[in-house]
Coordinates of C-alpha atoms in Angstrom, one line a residue:
M1 CA -262.3 41.5 172.9
R2 CA -262.2 43.5 176.1
R3 CA -258.4 42.9 176.5
T4 CA -257.8 44.0 172.9
R5 CA -259.7 47.3 173.5
L6 CA -257.7 47.9 176.7
A7 CA -254.4 47.3 174.9
F8 CA -255.4 49.6 172.0
S9 CA -256.5 52.3 174.5
T10 CA -253.3 52.0 176.4
L11 CA -251.2 52.3 173.2
G12 CA -253.3 55.3 172.1
V13 CA -252.7 57.1 175.4
L14 CA -249.0 56.4 175.2
A15 CA -248.9 57.5 171.6
A16 CA -250.7 60.8 172.6
L17 CA -248.2 61.4 175.4
L18 CA -245.3 60.8 173.1
L19 CA -246.8 63.0 170.5
A20 CA -247.3 65.8 173.1
V21 CA -243.8 65.5 174.3
G22 CA -242.4 65.5 170.8
V23 CA -244.4 68.6 169.8
N24 CA -243.2 70.5 172.8
L25 CA -239.6 69.6 172.2
L26 CA -239.9 70.5 168.5
A27 CA -241.6 73.8 169.4
D28 CA -239.0 74.6 172.0
R29 CA -236.2 74.2 169.5
L30 CA -237.8 75.8 166.4
L31 CA -240.3 78.3 167.9
S32 CA -238.4 79.5 171.0
S33 CA -238.2 83.1 169.7
A34 CA -241.8 83.3 168.6
R35 CA -243.9 85.7 170.5
L36 CA -247.6 86.6 170.5
D37 CA -248.5 89.8 172.5
L38 CA -252.3 90.0 173.1
T39 CA -252.2 92.8 175.6
E40 CA -254.1 96.0 174.6
N41 CA -251.2 98.3 174.9
R42 CA -248.6 95.8 173.4
L43 CA -246.8 95.8 176.8
Y44 CA -244.4 93.0 175.8
T45 CA -243.7 94.1 172.3
L46 CA -240.4 95.9 171.9
S47 CA -240.5 99.2 170.1
P48 CA -238.5 99.8 166.9
G49 CA -236.1 102.1 168.9
T50 CA -235.3 99.3 171.3
R51 CA -234.7 96.9 168.5
Q52 CA -232.4 99.4 166.8
V53 CA -230.3 99.7 170.0
L54 CA -230.1 95.9 170.5
E55 CA -229.1 95.3 166.8
G56 CA -226.4 97.9 167.2
L57 CA -224.6 96.2 170.0
R58 CA -221.0 95.3 169.2
D59 CA -220.0 93.8 172.5
P60 CA -221.9 91.6 174.9
V61 CA -223.8 93.1 177.8
T62 CA -224.6 91.2 181.0
L63 CA -227.7 92.0 182.9
R64 CA -228.1 90.7 186.5
F65 CA -231.6 90.8 187.8
F66 CA -231.9 90.7 191.6
Y67 CA -235.4 90.0 193.0
S68 CA -236.3 88.8 196.5
R69 CA -239.2 86.5 196.1
R70 CA -240.4 87.4 199.6
L71 CA -241.2 90.9 198.4
G72 CA -243.7 89.5 196.0
A73 CA -245.2 87.2 198.6
E74 CA -245.7 90.0 201.0
I75 CA -246.8 92.7 198.5
P76 CA -248.5 91.0 195.4
Q77 CA -248.2 94.3 193.4
Y78 CA -244.4 93.9 193.3
G79 CA -244.8 90.2 192.4
A80 CA -246.9 91.1 189.3
Y81 CA -244.5 93.8 188.3
A82 CA -241.5 91.5 188.8
E83 CA -243.0 89.1 186.4
R84 CA -243.3 91.8 183.8
V85 CA -239.8 92.9 184.3
R86 CA -238.5 89.4 184.0
D87 CA -240.5 88.8 180.8
M88 CA -239.3 92.1 179.3
L89 CA -235.7 91.1 180.0
R90 CA -236.2 87.8 178.3
E91 CA -237.5 89.7 175.3
Y92 CA -234.3 91.8 175.2
V93 CA -232.2 88.6 175.3
A94 CA -234.3 87.1 172.4
A95 CA -234.0 90.2 170.3
S96 CA -230.3 90.8 170.9
R97 CA -229.2 87.6 169.1
G98 CA -227.0 86.5 172.0
M99 CA -225.4 90.0 172.7
V100 CA -227.5 90.4 175.9
R101 CA -227.0 87.8 178.7
L102 CA -229.4 87.6 181.6
E103 CA -228.6 86.3 185.1
L104 CA -231.4 85.9 187.7
Y105 CA -230.7 86.1 191.5
D106 CA -232.8 85.7 194.6
P107 CA -230.7 87.4 197.3
E108 CA -231.2 85.7 200.7
P109 CA -230.6 87.7 203.9
F110 CA -226.9 87.8 204.9
S111 CA -225.8 85.8 201.9
E112 CA -223.0 86.5 199.4
T113 CA -225.7 87.3 196.8
E114 CA -227.0 90.0 199.0
D115 CA -223.5 91.4 199.4
R116 CA -223.0 91.3 195.7
A117 CA -226.3 93.2 195.1
I118 CA -225.2 96.0 197.5
A119 CA -221.7 96.2 195.9
L120 CA -223.4 96.6 192.5
G121 CA -225.3 99.7 193.7
L122 CA -228.7 98.1 194.2
Q123 CA -231.0 99.5 196.9
G124 CA -232.0 97.2 199.8
V125 CA -235.4 98.0 201.3
P126 CA -236.4 96.8 204.8
L127 CA -239.5 94.8 204.6
D128 CA -240.2 94.7 208.4
Q129 CA -238.8 95.8 211.7
G130 CA -236.5 92.8 211.8
G131 CA -234.1 94.5 209.5
E132 CA -234.3 92.0 206.7
Q133 CA -233.8 93.7 203.3
V134 CA -235.4 92.8 200.0
F135 CA -234.1 93.7 196.5
F136 CA -235.8 94.5 193.2
G137 CA -233.2 96.0 190.9
L138 CA -231.0 95.4 187.8
A139 CA -227.2 95.7 187.4
G140 CA -225.6 95.7 184.0
A141 CA -221.9 95.5 182.9
N142 CA -220.0 95.4 179.6
L143 CA -216.7 93.8 178.7
V144 CA -214.6 96.7 180.1
D145 CA -216.5 96.5 183.5
T146 CA -218.4 99.7 183.0
E147 CA -221.4 99.3 185.3
R148 CA -224.9 100.8 185.3
A149 CA -227.8 100.0 187.6
I150 CA -231.4 100.5 188.3
P151 CA -231.3 100.5 192.1
F152 CA -235.0 99.6 192.6
F153 CA -237.9 99.2 190.2
Q154 CA -240.5 101.6 191.3
P155 CA -244.1 100.7 190.2
E156 CA -244.7 104.4 189.5
R157 CA -242.2 104.1 186.6
E158 CA -243.9 101.1 185.1
R159 CA -244.9 103.1 182.0
F160 CA -241.2 103.8 181.4
L161 CA -239.9 100.3 181.9
E162 CA -238.8 99.8 178.3
A163 CA -237.2 103.3 178.2
D164 CA -235.3 102.6 181.4
L165 CA -234.0 99.2 180.3
T166 CA -233.1 100.5 176.8
R167 CA -231.2 103.5 178.3
L168 CA -229.2 101.2 180.6
V169 CA -228.2 99.0 177.6
F170 CA -227.5 102.0 175.5
E171 CA -225.2 103.5 178.1
L172 CA -223.3 100.3 178.5
S173 CA -222.7 100.1 174.8
N174 CA -221.7 103.8 174.8
P175 CA -219.9 104.2 178.2
E176 CA -218.3 107.6 177.6
K177 CA -220.0 110.6 179.4
P178 CA -221.7 112.7 176.7
V179 CA -220.6 116.3 176.3
L180 CA -223.2 119.1 176.9
G181 CA -222.3 122.6 175.7
V182 CA -223.7 125.7 177.4
L183 CA -223.9 129.0 175.4
S184 CA -225.5 131.8 177.4
P185 CA -224.8 135.4 178.6
L186 CA -226.5 134.5 181.9
P187 CA -224.2 133.6 184.9
L188 CA -225.4 130.0 185.0
S189 CA -222.0 128.7 186.1
G190 CA -221.7 131.4 188.7
D191 CA -221.1 135.2 188.5
P192 CA -217.4 136.0 188.4
R193 CA -218.2 139.5 189.8
A194 CA -219.7 138.0 193.0
M195 CA -216.8 138.9 195.3
M196 CA -216.6 142.4 193.9
M197 CA -220.3 142.9 194.5
R198 CA -219.9 141.4 198.0
Q199 CA -222.4 138.7 197.2
P200 CA -220.4 135.4 197.4
Q201 CA -223.6 133.3 197.0
L202 CA -223.8 134.5 193.4
A203 CA -220.5 132.7 192.6
Q204 CA -222.2 129.3 193.0
P205 CA -223.5 127.7 189.8
Q206 CA -227.2 127.3 189.4
I207 CA -228.6 124.0 190.8
V208 CA -229.6 122.9 187.3
I209 CA -226.0 123.2 186.1
R210 CA -224.8 121.1 189.1
Q211 CA -227.3 118.4 188.3
L212 CA -226.3 118.4 184.6
R213 CA -222.6 118.0 185.6
E214 CA -223.5 114.7 187.4
A215 CA -224.4 113.1 184.1
Y216 CA -222.6 115.1 181.5
T217 CA -219.3 116.8 180.8
V218 CA -220.5 120.4 180.8
Q219 CA -218.5 122.7 178.5
D220 CA -219.0 126.4 178.5
L221 CA -218.8 128.0 175.1
G222 CA -217.8 131.5 174.1
Y223 CA -220.5 133.9 173.0
D224 CA -218.5 134.7 169.9
A225 CA -218.1 131.0 168.8
Q226 CA -218.0 130.4 165.1
V227 CA -218.2 126.6 165.3
I228 CA -219.8 124.4 168.0
P229 CA -217.1 121.8 168.8
P230 CA -217.8 118.4 167.2
E231 CA -217.7 116.5 170.6
V232 CA -220.7 118.5 171.8
Q233 CA -223.8 116.2 171.6
V234 CA -226.4 118.5 173.2
L235 CA -226.2 122.3 173.2
L236 CA -228.1 124.4 175.8
L237 CA -228.6 127.9 174.3
A238 CA -230.1 130.0 177.1
H239 CA -231.3 133.6 176.7
P240 CA -229.4 134.3 173.4
Q241 CA -229.7 138.1 173.8
N242 CA -228.1 139.9 170.8
L243 CA -226.4 136.7 169.7
P244 CA -223.8 137.6 167.1
E245 CA -224.6 136.5 163.6
A246 CA -221.5 134.2 163.4
A247 CA -222.6 132.4 166.6
Q248 CA -226.2 132.0 165.1
Y249 CA -224.6 130.4 162.1
A250 CA -222.6 128.1 164.3
V251 CA -225.8 127.0 166.1
D252 CA -227.7 126.6 162.8
Q253 CA -225.0 124.3 161.3
F254 CA -224.8 122.4 164.6
V255 CA -228.4 121.5 164.1
M256 CA -227.9 120.8 160.4
R257 CA -225.1 118.3 161.3
G258 CA -227.4 116.4 163.7
G259 CA -226.6 118.1 166.9
R260 CA -229.3 118.2 169.6
L261 CA -230.4 121.7 170.8
I262 CA -232.3 123.1 173.8
V263 CA -233.0 126.7 173.2
M264 CA -234.5 129.0 175.8
I265 CA -235.5 132.4 174.7
D266 CA -237.4 134.9 176.9
P267 CA -239.6 138.0 176.5
H268 CA -238.4 139.1 179.9
S269 CA -235.5 137.5 181.9
E270 CA -236.2 137.8 185.6
M271 CA -232.7 136.6 186.3
Q272 CA -231.2 139.3 184.2
A273 CA -233.5 142.0 185.6
T274 CA -232.4 141.3 189.2
R275 CA -228.6 141.4 188.5
P276 CA -226.6 144.5 187.9
G277 CA -225.4 145.2 184.4
P278 CA -222.0 146.6 183.4
T279 CA -222.9 150.0 184.7
G280 CA -224.0 148.7 188.1
A281 CA -227.7 149.2 187.4
P282 CA -230.1 146.4 186.2
P283 CA -230.3 146.4 182.4
T284 CA -233.4 147.8 180.7
D285 CA -233.3 145.4 177.8
T286 CA -234.2 141.9 179.2
A287 CA -235.6 140.2 176.2
S288 CA -234.0 137.7 173.9
R289 CA -235.1 136.3 170.5
L290 CA -233.9 134.1 167.8
D291 CA -236.2 134.9 165.0
R292 CA -234.0 134.1 162.1
L293 CA -233.3 130.5 163.1
L294 CA -236.7 129.7 164.6
E295 CA -238.6 131.0 161.6
A296 CA -236.5 129.1 159.2
W297 CA -237.2 126.0 161.3
G298 CA -241.0 126.5 161.3
V299 CA -241.5 128.1 164.8
E300 CA -243.0 131.4 165.7
A301 CA -242.1 132.9 169.1
P302 CA -243.4 136.5 169.6
A303 CA -241.0 138.4 171.8
D304 CA -243.3 141.2 172.8
Q305 CA -246.0 139.1 174.5
V306 CA -246.1 137.4 177.9
V307 CA -248.5 134.7 179.0
L308 CA -250.6 135.3 182.1
D309 CA -252.2 132.3 183.8
L310 CA -254.6 132.4 186.8
R311 CA -254.3 128.7 187.6
G312 CA -251.2 128.1 189.6
A313 CA -250.4 131.8 189.9
W314 CA -247.8 132.7 192.6
R315 CA -248.9 134.5 195.7
V316 CA -246.6 137.5 196.1
R317 CA -246.3 140.5 198.3
A318 CA -248.3 143.5 197.1
G319 CA -246.9 147.0 196.8
P320 CA -246.4 149.2 199.9
N321 CA -249.3 151.4 198.9
E322 CA -251.7 148.6 198.4
R323 CA -254.5 147.8 200.8
V324 CA -254.0 144.0 200.4
Q325 CA -250.9 142.3 201.8
A326 CA -250.6 139.6 199.1
V327 CA -251.9 139.1 195.6
D328 CA -251.8 136.5 192.8
Y329 CA -249.1 137.5 190.3
V330 CA -250.4 135.8 187.2
A331 CA -247.1 136.4 185.3
W332 CA -245.4 133.8 187.6
F333 CA -247.3 130.5 187.7
N334 CA -246.9 126.8 188.2
L335 CA -247.7 124.4 185.3
Q336 CA -249.5 121.3 186.7
G337 CA -251.8 118.5 185.6
D338 CA -252.8 118.7 182.0
S339 CA -250.3 121.5 181.4
L340 CA -247.6 118.8 181.3
N341 CA -247.5 116.4 178.4
R342 CA -248.0 113.0 180.0
E343 CA -247.1 111.2 176.8
E344 CA -243.6 112.6 176.7
Q345 CA -240.9 110.9 178.8
S346 CA -239.3 114.2 179.8
T347 CA -242.6 115.5 181.4
A348 CA -244.7 112.5 182.2
L349 CA -243.7 112.0 185.8
L350 CA -243.2 115.7 186.8
E351 CA -245.5 117.2 189.3
Q352 CA -245.1 120.9 188.3
V353 CA -242.8 123.2 186.5
S354 CA -242.6 126.9 187.4
V355 CA -242.2 129.7 184.8
A356 CA -241.9 133.5 185.1
S357 CA -242.8 136.0 182.5
A358 CA -242.9 133.3 179.8
G359 CA -243.8 133.7 176.2
H360 CA -245.6 131.4 173.9
L361 CA -244.8 129.3 170.8
R362 CA -246.7 128.1 167.7
P363 CA -245.8 126.3 164.5
R364 CA -245.7 128.3 161.3
P365 CA -248.4 127.4 158.8
G366 CA -247.2 124.8 156.4
A367 CA -243.9 124.3 158.2
G368 CA -244.0 120.5 157.8
I369 CA -242.5 119.8 161.2
E370 CA -243.6 117.7 164.2
F371 CA -244.6 120.2 166.9
I372 CA -245.1 118.4 170.2
P373 CA -246.2 120.7 173.1
L374 CA -244.4 119.9 176.4
L375 CA -245.5 122.8 178.6
T376 CA -248.9 124.4 178.0
S377 CA -250.8 127.1 180.0
S378 CA -254.3 126.4 181.3
A379 CA -257.4 127.8 179.6
Q380 CA -257.5 130.5 182.3
S381 CA -254.8 132.5 180.5
M382 CA -254.3 135.5 178.3
L383 CA -251.6 137.5 176.5
V384 CA -250.4 141.0 177.5
D385 CA -247.7 143.3 176.2
A386 CA -244.3 142.3 177.7
A387 CA -243.8 146.0 178.7
Q388 CA -246.3 145.5 181.6
V389 CA -243.9 143.1 183.4
R390 CA -240.5 144.6 182.5
R391 CA -240.4 147.8 184.5
E392 CA -241.7 147.8 188.1
P393 CA -244.8 145.6 187.4
S394 CA -247.8 146.0 189.6
P395 CA -249.3 142.6 190.4
T396 CA -252.5 144.1 191.7
R397 CA -253.1 146.1 188.5
I398 CA -252.2 143.2 186.3
L399 CA -254.6 141.0 188.2
A400 CA -257.4 143.6 188.1
E401 CA -257.1 143.8 184.3
F402 CA -256.8 140.1 183.8
R403 CA -259.5 138.5 181.6
A404 CA -259.0 134.9 180.6
D405 CA -259.9 134.2 177.0
G406 CA -260.2 130.4 177.2
E407 CA -257.2 129.6 175.0
R408 CA -254.2 127.6 175.9
R409 CA -250.6 128.6 175.0
V410 CA -247.6 126.4 174.3
I411 CA -244.6 127.5 176.4
A412 CA -242.3 124.7 175.5
A413 CA -242.3 122.3 172.6
R414 CA -240.2 119.5 171.0
I415 CA -239.5 120.0 167.3
R416 CA -238.6 117.2 164.9
G417 CA -238.3 117.2 161.2
N418 CA -236.1 117.8 158.2
L419 CA -235.1 121.5 158.5
L420 CA -233.7 124.1 156.1
S421 CA -230.7 126.2 157.2
A422 CA -231.4 129.8 158.1
F423 CA -228.3 130.7 156.1
Q424 CA -229.1 129.5 152.6
D425 CA -226.4 131.7 151.1
G426 CA -223.6 130.2 153.3
P427 CA -221.8 131.6 156.3
P428 CA -222.1 135.3 157.0
A429 CA -219.2 137.7 156.3
L430 CA -216.7 138.1 159.1
A431 CA -215.9 141.4 160.8
E432 CA -212.8 143.2 159.7
G433 CA -209.7 141.5 161.0
A434 CA -211.5 138.3 162.0
T435 CA -210.5 134.9 160.5
R436 CA -212.2 131.5 160.3
P437 CA -211.0 128.8 162.7
E438 CA -208.9 126.0 161.3
G439 CA -211.0 123.1 160.0
F440 CA -214.1 125.2 159.5
P441 CA -216.8 122.7 158.4
A442 CA -218.5 122.8 155.0
H443 CA -221.8 124.6 154.7
L444 CA -225.0 122.5 154.9
A445 CA -228.2 123.9 153.4
R446 CA -230.5 121.3 155.1
S447 CA -230.3 118.9 158.0
N448 CA -228.8 115.5 157.7
G449 CA -231.9 113.5 158.5
P450 CA -234.6 114.6 161.0
A451 CA -233.4 117.2 163.4
N452 CA -234.3 117.1 167.1
L453 CA -234.6 120.2 169.3
V454 CA -236.6 121.7 172.1
V455 CA -237.7 125.3 172.2
I456 CA -238.7 126.9 175.5
H457 CA -240.0 130.5 175.7
D458 CA -238.7 131.1 179.2
S459 CA -235.1 131.1 180.5
D460 CA -236.1 131.6 184.1
I461 CA -236.8 127.9 184.4
L462 CA -233.0 127.7 185.1
E463 CA -232.9 130.2 188.0
D464 CA -232.8 128.6 191.5
R465 CA -235.4 130.9 193.2
F466 CA -238.2 129.7 190.8
W467 CA -237.9 126.0 191.8
V468 CA -235.6 125.3 194.8
R469 CA -234.9 126.6 198.3
V470 CA -231.2 126.5 199.3
Q471 CA -230.4 126.7 203.0
E472 CA -227.3 126.2 205.1
F473 CA -227.5 123.3 207.5
F474 CA -224.5 122.8 209.8
G475 CA -222.1 124.1 207.1
Q476 CA -223.8 122.1 204.3
Q477 CA -226.2 123.3 201.7
S478 CA -229.7 121.9 202.1
I479 CA -231.6 121.9 198.8
A480 CA -235.4 121.6 199.0
P481 CA -237.1 121.7 195.6
F482 CA -240.7 122.9 195.4
S483 CA -240.9 122.5 191.7
N484 CA -239.5 120.2 189.0
N485 CA -237.6 122.7 186.8
G486 CA -234.2 120.9 187.3
P487 CA -235.5 117.4 186.5
F488 CA -237.3 118.8 183.5
V489 CA -234.1 120.2 182.0
V490 CA -232.1 117.1 182.9
N491 CA -234.8 114.9 181.4
L492 CA -234.7 116.9 178.2
A493 CA -230.9 116.5 178.0
D494 CA -231.3 112.8 178.6
S495 CA -233.8 112.3 175.9
L496 CA -231.8 114.3 173.4
S497 CA -228.4 112.8 174.2
G498 CA -229.4 109.3 173.1
S499 CA -229.7 108.0 169.6
D500 CA -232.8 108.5 167.5
A501 CA -234.0 105.2 168.9
M502 CA -233.8 106.6 172.5
I503 CA -235.6 109.8 171.5
G504 CA -238.4 107.9 169.8
L505 CA -239.2 105.9 172.9
R506 CA -242.6 106.8 174.5
S507 CA -244.1 105.8 177.7
R508 CA -245.8 102.4 177.4
G509 CA -249.0 101.4 179.1
E510 CA -249.2 99.9 182.6
S511 CA -249.9 96.2 183.1
Q512 CA -252.5 97.1 185.8
R513 CA -255.5 98.6 184.0
P514 CA -257.7 100.9 186.0
F515 CA -261.5 101.1 185.9
E516 CA -261.7 103.8 183.4
V517 CA -265.5 104.1 183.4
V518 CA -265.5 104.4 187.2
E519 CA -262.7 107.0 187.0
N520 CA -264.7 109.1 184.6
I521 CA -267.8 108.9 186.8
R522 CA -265.7 110.0 189.8
R523 CA -264.1 112.9 187.8
R524 CA -267.5 114.2 186.6
A525 CA -268.9 114.1 190.1
D526 CA -265.8 115.8 191.5
A527 CA -265.9 118.5 188.9
Q528 CA -269.5 119.2 189.5
F529 CA -269.1 119.6 193.3
R530 CA -265.8 121.5 193.0
Q531 CA -267.4 124.0 190.7
T532 CA -270.3 124.6 193.2
E533 CA -267.7 124.8 196.0
R534 CA -265.7 127.4 194.2
Q535 CA -268.8 129.5 193.5
L536 CA -269.7 129.4 197.2
T537 CA -266.2 130.3 198.2
E538 CA -266.1 133.3 195.9
R539 CA -269.5 134.4 197.3
L540 CA -268.2 134.0 200.8
Q541 CA -265.1 136.0 200.2
A542 CA -267.1 138.8 198.5
T543 CA -269.6 139.0 201.4
E544 CA -266.7 139.1 204.0
R545 CA -265.1 141.9 202.0
R546 CA -268.3 143.8 201.9
L547 CA -268.7 143.3 205.7
R548 CA -265.2 144.7 206.3
E549 CA -266.1 147.8 204.3
L550 CA -269.4 148.3 206.1
R551 CA -267.7 148.1 209.5
Q552 CA -265.4 150.9 208.5
G553 CA -268.5 153.1 208.2
T554 CA -268.5 156.6 206.7
P555 CA -266.7 159.7 208.1
G556 CA -268.8 161.7 210.5
E557 CA -269.9 165.1 209.2
G558 CA -268.3 168.0 211.1
A559 CA -266.4 165.7 213.4
R560 CA -263.1 167.1 214.7
N561 CA -261.4 163.7 214.6
T562 CA -261.5 162.5 210.9
N563 CA -260.7 159.0 212.1
Q564 CA -264.1 158.7 213.8
V565 CA -266.8 157.1 211.7
V566 CA -270.6 156.9 211.8
I567 CA -272.5 153.7 211.0
T568 CA -276.0 154.5 209.8
E569 CA -279.0 152.4 210.5
A570 CA -279.2 151.2 206.9
Q571 CA -275.5 150.1 207.1
R572 CA -276.2 148.4 210.4
A573 CA -279.0 146.4 208.9
E574 CA -276.8 145.6 205.9
I575 CA -274.1 144.4 208.3
E576 CA -276.6 142.0 210.0
Q577 CA -277.8 140.8 206.6
A578 CA -274.1 140.2 205.5
R579 CA -273.5 138.2 208.7
E580 CA -276.5 136.0 208.1
E581 CA -275.4 135.5 204.4
I582 CA -271.9 134.5 205.6
A583 CA -273.3 131.9 208.0
A584 CA -275.7 130.5 205.4
T585 CA -272.9 130.3 202.8
R586 CA -270.6 128.5 205.3
R587 CA -273.4 126.0 205.9
Q588 CA -273.9 125.4 202.2
L589 CA -270.1 125.0 201.7
R590 CA -269.9 122.4 204.5
A591 CA -272.9 120.6 202.9
V592 CA -271.2 120.5 199.5
Q593 CA -268.0 119.1 200.9
L594 CA -269.9 116.5 202.9
E595 CA -272.0 115.5 199.8
L596 CA -268.8 115.1 197.7
R597 CA -267.3 112.8 200.2
R598 CA -270.5 110.9 200.7
D599 CA -270.9 110.3 196.9
I600 CA -267.3 109.1 196.5
E601 CA -267.7 106.8 199.5
A602 CA -271.0 105.4 198.1
L603 CA -269.3 104.7 194.8
D604 CA -266.5 102.8 196.6
R605 CA -269.0 100.8 198.6
N606 CA -271.1 99.8 195.6
L607 CA -267.9 98.7 193.8
R608 CA -266.9 96.5 196.7
I609 CA -270.4 94.9 196.9
L610 CA -270.2 94.3 193.1
N611 CA -266.8 92.6 193.4
I612 CA -267.5 90.6 196.5
V613 CA -271.0 89.5 196.0
A614 CA -272.4 90.1 192.5
V615 CA -269.6 88.7 190.4
P616 CA -269.2 85.4 192.4
L617 CA -273.0 85.1 192.3
L618 CA -273.1 85.6 188.6
L619 CA -270.3 83.0 188.1
T620 CA -272.2 80.5 190.3
V621 CA -275.4 80.9 188.3
L622 CA -273.5 80.5 185.0
A623 CA -271.9 77.3 186.4
I624 CA -275.3 75.9 187.4
V625 CA -276.7 76.7 183.9
L626 CA -273.8 75.1 182.1
G627 CA -274.0 72.1 184.5

């Protein structure tokens, strides 16, 4: 009996093993493409835009993933990120139906694989002082040996992993450089009058244009253009001052045909105001508007108002007759933090964008468009008449009259939707003697599908002095950006030059989830202490200013020398009181700063204790109870 039981048990175990192996083989063959993504942000689920790009592949694309395992062993953060990149690449292979091929490499030091990674444009990073390099990048190629690469996967761009991978595949399937047209009266590509004005530096193109030329074929268009060339995929329309009606019609029909547009209007162009006009003097009219087109497309852009913002205001030199040496010029300011839309790929990773005498935008009621703010002022802003900044503005007076109203203004926005043409009756009549160009396209009364454009109410984003410092270093130009205006414009062009699938991509969540509750506690504590700190700082500055005034005293009556002053006993007592108040305020300010640091350190210490002691203790108790 015992032997029979043993035999049956052995056969049962063998049958179970065979069944498990058979089920695994069957699942591997029939369910290899099945996926179940249980992450909160659907990190491993491809977006519809990515699937559209992969389904549109006509030729195979080979992706070569180079990852040094030692990097993950030394820095676990990179190891976890590498796993996600590898899993995402496998999702691309599975969704492409064989059109995407994946090759995995682990480049050893001084090996042929390492040489190949360097030759493909990947970036080797030294891991220690021994000089050994590690790799974490991706190289792609198509059938005609067009190559694209992600030199090194930065964890900071983890939210845009899918967007970066899809863009690489898209560029390999469309290897030709896209054409970007520029239509503007501003000297963006250099002022041809530079030598005549004896200012050779003005002959250089703006840095933004130089950066665009690295990725695009930039084509300058005439201001009297009747048709935007069909090869132009993205049109940059900057400061369209007094744009002829025929050119407005060309821009309108370009958008109706599916062209992508970046339009920059301006209530006051600082670039134009600092350059001589045809008469040699700076022009008096420095505003540009495009009311007919924008209103037809559902956007309102008042041309007679300028946004002032105290947060991020530039510190500029005061007037020669002012007592103060420097003052905050609230018409020039940096947009930071929540002023940048972190959900949009073009602005999510930017630190700040600088604007000067910018206007604001708003959607027209009932326009039926998707209006997505990209750049927004802070709540410490207000609107003023544009005339206050056009002719010899006084930063001191503007600041003295500044009163924030608590509202936030949209300065740049992305527009998407089915649009109506601004020329419902067809093309405008031509001037006497003018003719239509050959092959003039047929009129479209509405857009072919959803139109995509970006409207920015400031053209000074393009000027070098508002975002970059250019210096000569041993005969070479040294460029030091202090703002992200250039990357902002290039990012916009990148997002618009792709297909609808590329434009629709959004930043995905990160695989490493932060402690959101703890972060909220820290933010509330920080805001509370920072507000107290600001109030104390303002009180300290006001007291110091009053002390300086008291020290100047009052002119002595009947004194021959009018520069001599007399300090009364009451003023002397007030001076002593001001000194004591300054000392007390400084002590309170130091106490507030110390308390803020102490609270944050206490929060960090408690979290460490909770992770190191409390959680293991809880698991131990749970194990004992279950046992």
